[in-house]
Coordinates of C-alpha atoms in Angstrom, one line a residue:
M264 CA 17.0 -27.1 -20.7
G265 CA 17.9 -30.8 -20.8
V266 CA 16.1 -33.5 -22.7
T267 CA 14.4 -34.9 -19.6
S268 CA 13.1 -31.4 -18.7
A269 CA 11.8 -30.9 -22.2
L270 CA 10.0 -34.3 -22.1
V271 CA 8.5 -33.6 -18.7
L272 CA 7.3 -30.1 -19.9
F273 CA 5.7 -31.8 -22.9
A274 CA 3.9 -34.4 -20.7
V275 CA 2.6 -31.7 -18.3
I276 CA 1.3 -29.5 -21.1
W277 CA -0.2 -32.5 -22.8
S278 CA -2.0 -33.7 -19.6
M279 CA -3.4 -30.2 -18.9
I280 CA -4.7 -29.8 -22.4
F281 CA -6.2 -33.3 -22.5
M282 CA -8.0 -32.7 -19.2
I283 CA -9.5 -29.5 -20.7
A284 CA -10.5 -31.3 -23.9
L285 CA -12.1 -34.3 -22.2
P286 CA -15.6 -32.8 -21.5
I287 CA -15.8 -31.2 -25.0
R288 CA -18.4 -32.7 -27.3
V289 CA -19.3 -35.6 -25.0
K290 CA -22.7 -37.2 -25.6
T291 CA -24.0 -38.9 -22.5
Q292 CA -26.4 -41.8 -22.2
G293 CA -28.9 -39.3 -20.8
D294 CA -28.5 -37.0 -23.8
L295 CA -29.2 -39.9 -26.2
G296 CA -32.0 -41.3 -24.0
E297 CA -30.5 -44.8 -24.0
I298 CA -29.5 -45.4 -20.4
V299 CA -28.1 -48.8 -19.8
E300 CA -29.5 -50.3 -16.6
G301 CA -27.0 -50.0 -13.7
T302 CA -25.2 -47.0 -15.2
H303 CA -25.4 -43.3 -14.5
A304 CA -27.3 -41.1 -17.0
G305 CA -24.2 -39.0 -17.2
A306 CA -22.0 -41.9 -18.4
P307 CA -20.4 -41.0 -21.8
E308 CA -21.7 -42.8 -24.9
H309 CA -19.7 -41.0 -27.5
H310 CA -16.4 -39.6 -26.2
H311 CA -14.2 -39.2 -29.3
L312 CA -11.0 -40.0 -27.3
K313 CA -8.8 -40.8 -30.3
K314 CA -9.7 -37.5 -31.9
K315 CA -9.2 -35.5 -28.7
A316 CA -5.8 -37.2 -28.2
W317 CA -4.6 -36.1 -31.6
W318 CA -5.9 -32.6 -31.2
T319 CA -4.3 -32.4 -27.8
T320 CA -1.0 -33.6 -29.2
G321 CA -1.1 -30.9 -32.0
I322 CA -2.0 -28.1 -29.6
T323 CA 0.6 -29.3 -27.1
L324 CA 3.3 -29.4 -29.8
A325 CA 2.6 -25.7 -30.7
L326 CA 2.6 -24.6 -27.0
W327 CA 5.6 -26.7 -26.1
T328 CA 7.6 -25.3 -29.0
F329 CA 6.8 -21.7 -28.0
T330 CA 7.6 -22.4 -24.3
V331 CA 10.9 -24.1 -25.1
W332 CA 11.9 -21.3 -27.4
F333 CA 11.0 -18.7 -24.7
I334 CA 13.0 -20.5 -22.0
L335 CA 16.1 -21.1 -24.2
S336 CA 16.1 -17.6 -25.7
G337 CA 16.9 -16.0 -22.3
I338 CA 14.3 -13.2 -22.7
V339 CA 13.3 -13.7 -19.1
T340 CA 15.8 -15.3 -16.7
V341 CA 15.4 -16.7 -13.2
A342 CA 17.0 -13.6 -11.8
D343 CA 14.4 -11.5 -13.5
I344 CA 11.6 -13.5 -11.9
E345 CA 13.3 -13.3 -8.5
Y346 CA 13.6 -9.5 -8.9
W347 CA 9.9 -9.2 -9.9
L348 CA 8.8 -11.2 -6.9
H349 CA 11.2 -9.9 -4.2
G350 CA 12.8 -6.7 -5.5
D351 CA 16.5 -6.0 -5.0
L352 CA 18.0 -8.6 -2.8
T353 CA 20.8 -7.9 -0.3
P354 CA 23.9 -10.0 -1.1
I355 CA 24.7 -12.8 1.3
G356 CA 27.7 -11.1 2.7
G357 CA 25.8 -7.9 3.5
T358 CA 26.3 -4.4 2.0
D359 CA 29.6 -3.6 3.7
G360 CA 28.4 -0.4 5.1

């Protein structure tokens, strides 16, 4: 795994975790009963974005470390996944028989 691949993997995991974390503990204007005129009642009033970004980074670091270790360890290879999905494949040249 190259450096660029590792960074892209980190970014993808971080984005997924952040999207999961966004709706957690959000207090809307409707919840607080203080709706600003011209806005939706579901508009967030307290979103805790900085805290969520830090939590997301910590969780992502743990998941990313495990994933990189799993990929680099060679426990499961691309050939294993191909076998699970398609079974034994016939070689390109045929079976000579």
